[in-house]
Short mmCIF file of C-alpha atoms in Angstrom, two decimals:
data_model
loop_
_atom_site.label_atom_id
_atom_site.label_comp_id
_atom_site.label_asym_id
_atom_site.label_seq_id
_atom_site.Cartn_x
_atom_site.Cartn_y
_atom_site.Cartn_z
CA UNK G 19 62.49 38.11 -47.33
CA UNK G 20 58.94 38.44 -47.11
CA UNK G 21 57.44 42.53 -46.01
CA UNK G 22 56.39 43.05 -42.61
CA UNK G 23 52.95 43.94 -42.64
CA UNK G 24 51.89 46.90 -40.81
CA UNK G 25 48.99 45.74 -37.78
CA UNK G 26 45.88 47.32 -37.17
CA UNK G 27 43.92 47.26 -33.78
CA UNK G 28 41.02 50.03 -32.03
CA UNK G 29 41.36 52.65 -29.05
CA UNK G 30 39.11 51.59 -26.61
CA UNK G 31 38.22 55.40 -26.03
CA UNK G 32 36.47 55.19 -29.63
CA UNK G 33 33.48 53.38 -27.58
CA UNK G 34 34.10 54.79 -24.16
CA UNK G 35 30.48 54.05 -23.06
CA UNK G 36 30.64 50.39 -23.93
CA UNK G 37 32.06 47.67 -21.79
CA UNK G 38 35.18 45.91 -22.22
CA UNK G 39 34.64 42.46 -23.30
CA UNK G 40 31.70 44.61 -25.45
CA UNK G 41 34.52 46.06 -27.51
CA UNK G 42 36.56 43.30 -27.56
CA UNK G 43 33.92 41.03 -29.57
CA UNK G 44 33.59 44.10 -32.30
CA UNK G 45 36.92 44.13 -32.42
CA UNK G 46 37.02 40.49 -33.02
CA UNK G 47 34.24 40.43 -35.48
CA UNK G 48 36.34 43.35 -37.30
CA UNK G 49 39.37 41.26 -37.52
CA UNK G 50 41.45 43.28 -35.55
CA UNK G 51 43.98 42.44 -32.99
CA UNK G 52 45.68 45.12 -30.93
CA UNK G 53 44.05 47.48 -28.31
CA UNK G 54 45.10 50.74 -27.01
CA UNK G 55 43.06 50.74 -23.32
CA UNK G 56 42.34 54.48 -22.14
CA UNK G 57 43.22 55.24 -18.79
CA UNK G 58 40.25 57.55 -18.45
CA UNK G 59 36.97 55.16 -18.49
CA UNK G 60 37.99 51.52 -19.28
CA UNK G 61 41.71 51.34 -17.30
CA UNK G 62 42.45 53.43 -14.53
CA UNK G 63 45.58 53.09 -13.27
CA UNK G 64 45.46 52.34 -9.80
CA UNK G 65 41.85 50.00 -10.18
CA UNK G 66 44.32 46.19 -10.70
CA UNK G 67 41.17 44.23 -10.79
CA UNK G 68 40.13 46.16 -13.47
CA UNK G 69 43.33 45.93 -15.01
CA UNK G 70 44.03 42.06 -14.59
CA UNK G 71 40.33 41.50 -15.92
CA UNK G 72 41.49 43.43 -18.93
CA UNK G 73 44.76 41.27 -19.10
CA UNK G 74 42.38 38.20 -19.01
CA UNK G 75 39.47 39.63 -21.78
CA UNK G 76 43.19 39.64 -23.72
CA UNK G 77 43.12 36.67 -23.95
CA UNK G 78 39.97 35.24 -23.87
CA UNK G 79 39.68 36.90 -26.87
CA UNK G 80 43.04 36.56 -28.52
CA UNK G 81 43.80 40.46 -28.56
CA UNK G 82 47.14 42.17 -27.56
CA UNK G 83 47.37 45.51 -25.71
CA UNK G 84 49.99 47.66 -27.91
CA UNK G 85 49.54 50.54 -26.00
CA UNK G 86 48.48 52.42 -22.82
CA UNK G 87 46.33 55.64 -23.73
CA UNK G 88 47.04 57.50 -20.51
CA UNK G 89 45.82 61.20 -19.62
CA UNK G 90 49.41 61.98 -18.01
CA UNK G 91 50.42 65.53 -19.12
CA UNK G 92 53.32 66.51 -19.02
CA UNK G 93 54.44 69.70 -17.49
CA UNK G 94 50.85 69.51 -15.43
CA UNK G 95 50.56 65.87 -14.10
CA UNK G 96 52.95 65.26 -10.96
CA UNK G 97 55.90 63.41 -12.45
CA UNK G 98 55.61 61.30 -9.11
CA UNK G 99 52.85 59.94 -10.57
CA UNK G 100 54.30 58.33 -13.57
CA UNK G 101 55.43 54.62 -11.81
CA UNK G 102 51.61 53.95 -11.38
CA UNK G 103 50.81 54.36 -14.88
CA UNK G 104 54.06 52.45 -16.07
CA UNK G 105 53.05 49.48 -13.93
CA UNK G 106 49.65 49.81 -15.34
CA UNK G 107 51.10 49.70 -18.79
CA UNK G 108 52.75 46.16 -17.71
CA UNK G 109 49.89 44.91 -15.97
CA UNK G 110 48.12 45.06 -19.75
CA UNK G 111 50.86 44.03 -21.19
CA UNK G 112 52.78 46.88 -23.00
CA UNK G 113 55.88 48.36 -22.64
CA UNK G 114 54.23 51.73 -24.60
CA UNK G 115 52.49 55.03 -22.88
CA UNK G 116 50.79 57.64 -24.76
CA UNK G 117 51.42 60.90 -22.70
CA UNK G 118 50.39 64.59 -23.61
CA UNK G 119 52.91 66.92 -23.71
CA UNK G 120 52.43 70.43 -22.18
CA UNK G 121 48.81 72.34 -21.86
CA UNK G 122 49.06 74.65 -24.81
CA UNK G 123 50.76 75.25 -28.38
CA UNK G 124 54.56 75.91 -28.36
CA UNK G 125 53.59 78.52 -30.60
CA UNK G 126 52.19 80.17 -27.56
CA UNK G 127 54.60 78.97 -24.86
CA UNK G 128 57.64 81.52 -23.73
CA UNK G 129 61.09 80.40 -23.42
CA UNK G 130 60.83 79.74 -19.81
CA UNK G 131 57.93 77.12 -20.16
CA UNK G 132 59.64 75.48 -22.51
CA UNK G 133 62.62 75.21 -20.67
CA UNK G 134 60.58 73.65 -17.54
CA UNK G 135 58.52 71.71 -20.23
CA UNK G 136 61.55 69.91 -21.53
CA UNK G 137 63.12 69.28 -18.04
CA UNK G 138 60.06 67.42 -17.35
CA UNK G 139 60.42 65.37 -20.44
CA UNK G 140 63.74 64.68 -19.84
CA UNK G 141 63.32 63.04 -16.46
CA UNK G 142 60.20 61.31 -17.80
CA UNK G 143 62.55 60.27 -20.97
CA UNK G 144 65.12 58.82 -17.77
CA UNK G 145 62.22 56.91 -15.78
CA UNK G 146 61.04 55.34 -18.70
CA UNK G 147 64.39 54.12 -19.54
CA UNK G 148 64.61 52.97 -16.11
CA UNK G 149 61.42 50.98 -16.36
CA UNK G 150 62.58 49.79 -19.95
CA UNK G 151 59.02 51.61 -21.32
CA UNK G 152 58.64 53.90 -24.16
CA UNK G 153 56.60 57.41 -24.02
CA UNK G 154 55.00 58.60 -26.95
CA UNK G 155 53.56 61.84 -26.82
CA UNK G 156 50.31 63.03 -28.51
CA UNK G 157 50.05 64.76 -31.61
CA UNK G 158 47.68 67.10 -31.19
CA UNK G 159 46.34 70.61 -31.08
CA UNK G 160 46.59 72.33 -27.98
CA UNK G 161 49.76 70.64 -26.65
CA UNK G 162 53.57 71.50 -27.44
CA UNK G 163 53.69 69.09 -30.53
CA UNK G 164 50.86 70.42 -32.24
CA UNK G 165 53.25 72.26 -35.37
CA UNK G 166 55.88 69.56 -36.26
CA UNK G 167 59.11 71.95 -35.86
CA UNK G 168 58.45 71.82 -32.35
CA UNK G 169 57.61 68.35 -31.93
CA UNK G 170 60.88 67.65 -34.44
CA UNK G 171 62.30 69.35 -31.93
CA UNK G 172 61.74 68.19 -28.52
CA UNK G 173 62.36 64.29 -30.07
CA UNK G 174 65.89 66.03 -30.88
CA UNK G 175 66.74 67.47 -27.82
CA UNK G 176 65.22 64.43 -25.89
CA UNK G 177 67.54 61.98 -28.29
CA UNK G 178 66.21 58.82 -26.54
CA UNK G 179 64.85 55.33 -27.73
CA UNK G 180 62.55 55.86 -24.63
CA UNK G 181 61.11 58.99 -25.57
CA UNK G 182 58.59 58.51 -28.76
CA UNK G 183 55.84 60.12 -30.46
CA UNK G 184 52.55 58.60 -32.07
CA UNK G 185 51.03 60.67 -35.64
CA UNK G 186 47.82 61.43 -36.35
CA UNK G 187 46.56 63.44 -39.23
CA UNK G 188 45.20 67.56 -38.40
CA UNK G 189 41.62 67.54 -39.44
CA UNK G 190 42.24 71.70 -39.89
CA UNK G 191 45.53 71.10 -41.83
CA UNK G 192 45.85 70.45 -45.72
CA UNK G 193 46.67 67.02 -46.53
CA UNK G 194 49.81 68.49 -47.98
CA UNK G 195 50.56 69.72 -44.50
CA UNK G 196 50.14 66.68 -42.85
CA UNK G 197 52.14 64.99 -45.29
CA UNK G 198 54.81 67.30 -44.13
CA UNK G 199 54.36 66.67 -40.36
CA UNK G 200 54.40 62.39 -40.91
CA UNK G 201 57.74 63.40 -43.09
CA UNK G 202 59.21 64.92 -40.47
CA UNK G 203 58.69 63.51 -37.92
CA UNK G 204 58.45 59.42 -38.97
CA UNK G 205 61.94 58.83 -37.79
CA UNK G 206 60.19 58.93 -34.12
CA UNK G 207 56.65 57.80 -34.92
CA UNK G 208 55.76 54.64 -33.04
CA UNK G 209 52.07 54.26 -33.50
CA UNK G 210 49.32 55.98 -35.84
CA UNK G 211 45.49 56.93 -34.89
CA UNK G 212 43.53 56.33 -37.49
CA UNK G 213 40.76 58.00 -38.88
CA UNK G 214 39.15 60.27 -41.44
CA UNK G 215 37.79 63.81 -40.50
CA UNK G 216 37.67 67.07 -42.31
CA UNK G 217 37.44 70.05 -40.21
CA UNK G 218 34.57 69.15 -37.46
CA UNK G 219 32.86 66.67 -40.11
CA UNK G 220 33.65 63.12 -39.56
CA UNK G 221 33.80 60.93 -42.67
CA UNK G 222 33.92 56.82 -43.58
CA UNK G 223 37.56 55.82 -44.02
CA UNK G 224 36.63 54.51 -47.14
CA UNK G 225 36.55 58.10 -48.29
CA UNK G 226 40.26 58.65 -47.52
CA UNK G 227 42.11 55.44 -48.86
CA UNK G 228 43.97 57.21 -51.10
CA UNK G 229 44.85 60.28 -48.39
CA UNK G 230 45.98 57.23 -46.26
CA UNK G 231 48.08 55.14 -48.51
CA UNK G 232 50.21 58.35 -49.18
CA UNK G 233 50.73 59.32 -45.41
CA UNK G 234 51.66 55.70 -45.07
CA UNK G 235 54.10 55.64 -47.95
CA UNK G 236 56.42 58.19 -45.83
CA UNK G 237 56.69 55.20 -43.30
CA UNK G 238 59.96 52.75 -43.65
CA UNK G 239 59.10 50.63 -41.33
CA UNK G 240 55.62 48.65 -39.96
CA UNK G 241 54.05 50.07 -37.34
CA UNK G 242 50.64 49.71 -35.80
CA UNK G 243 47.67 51.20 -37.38
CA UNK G 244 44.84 52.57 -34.48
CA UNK G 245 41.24 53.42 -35.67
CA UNK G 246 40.33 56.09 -33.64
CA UNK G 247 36.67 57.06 -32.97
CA UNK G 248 33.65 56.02 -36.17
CA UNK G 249 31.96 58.47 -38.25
CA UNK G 250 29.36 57.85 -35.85
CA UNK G 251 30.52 56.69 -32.90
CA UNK G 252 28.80 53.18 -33.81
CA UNK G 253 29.99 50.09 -32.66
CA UNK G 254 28.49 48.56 -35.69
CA UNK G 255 30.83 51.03 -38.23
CA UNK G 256 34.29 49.49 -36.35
CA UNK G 257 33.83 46.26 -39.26
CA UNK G 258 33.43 48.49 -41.93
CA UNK G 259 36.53 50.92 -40.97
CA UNK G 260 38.32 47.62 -40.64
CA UNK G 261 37.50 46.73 -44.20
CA UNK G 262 38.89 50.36 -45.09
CA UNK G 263 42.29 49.87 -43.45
CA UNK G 264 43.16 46.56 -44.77
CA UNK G 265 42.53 47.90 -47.99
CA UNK G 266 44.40 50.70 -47.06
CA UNK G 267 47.50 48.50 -46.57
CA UNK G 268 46.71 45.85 -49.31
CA UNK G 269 45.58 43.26 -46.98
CA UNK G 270 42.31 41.31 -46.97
CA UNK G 271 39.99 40.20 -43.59
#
């Protein structure tokens, strides 16, 4: 039986100043496939036109939306407000969310916020189901799943198909840390962000093929590979990060 390959696609929010069907052509000229649209600049929940001209770019341009980047928090965005992102999600054509999860570190959270934090995700983890969506919270500093006990954790004590979690590497961790995290927590990992930073310096993903080919070793399964912001935040360096990712996962343009 022949491998499933893993597939590799942009966030829109790399190029947030640049116009839809803008990004879309790069992306096409990189050879890549499958778009994660921001809710922030280019897809706005409650703006359909917007949404249904995005649905249409799609297509005119033979790219898939694999996932909704939305900027709902949990524990801090009304949970009321959840349906109008999930229908947004549809309207795109995804059944995936990106969420944030909590304002701060659980690190630095008492027992009590926690408590209310996971409530929260629990009834989000129920109205996804409901919807037949998937959340996937944000790995990232600054937010309950920043160390990966606690986002091990909450995917534990959540315990539902519906209720996911993307991976991206720490640019202030070790790359045996990270390792550790992707370990962890791949069981639950759904989608990747992509990209190659040290610290505050930003570097060519060329530079990190072999970082990359051992975080993606820890993965049984395909998933879908996001490049996430250039080293210069060039439209022109998306074809050349392509290039690095294919390589990345043995496959040519």
């Amino acid at each position: 039986m022949e491998k499933r390959q893993h597939r590799t696609g942009l966030v829109s929010v790399s190029f947030r100043a640049h116009a839809p069907r803008e990004i879309l052509r790069t992306m096409q000229a990189a050879g890549l496939c499958y778009i994660e649209w921001g809710s922030d600049v280019h897809a706005p929940c409650h703006d359909v036109q917007r949404l249904d001209e995005l649905a249409c770019l799609q297509r005119e341009f033979g790219v898939s939306c694999c996932s909704y980047g939305t900027y709902f928090r949990l524990g801090q965005t009304p949970l009321s407000e959840l349906p109008a992102y999930i229908l947004a999600a549809k309207r795109l054509g995804t059944d995936v969310l990106r969420v944030w999860c909590g304002t701060k570190s659980g690190a630095d959270m008492t027992k009590e916020e926690i408590s209310s934090l996971l409530d929260c995700c629990r009834a989000a983890a129920e109205l996804a189901a409901q919807h037949a969506v998937t959340l996937c919270t944000e790995c990232h500093t600054g937010t309950f799943t920043e160390r990966p006990e606690d986002a091990l954790w909450l995917m534990q004590q959540i315990n539902s198909p519906h209720f996911r979690t993307y991976w991206q590497p720490f640019q202030w961790c070790t790359k045996e840390q990270n390792l550790d995290y992707l370990r962890a927590l791949s069981p639950y990992v759904v989608h990747l962000h992509v990209f190659q930073w040290k610290g505050s310096a930003r570097y060519s993903l060329a530079d990190g093929i072999a970082e990359w080919q051992s975080y993606l070793a820890l993965l049984e399964q395909p998933h879908t590979l996001l490049l996430e912001f250039m080293p210069d935040d060039r439209p022109a360096s998306l074809s050349p990060e392509a290039d690095a990712l294919r390589t990345i996962i043995g496959e040519g343009k």
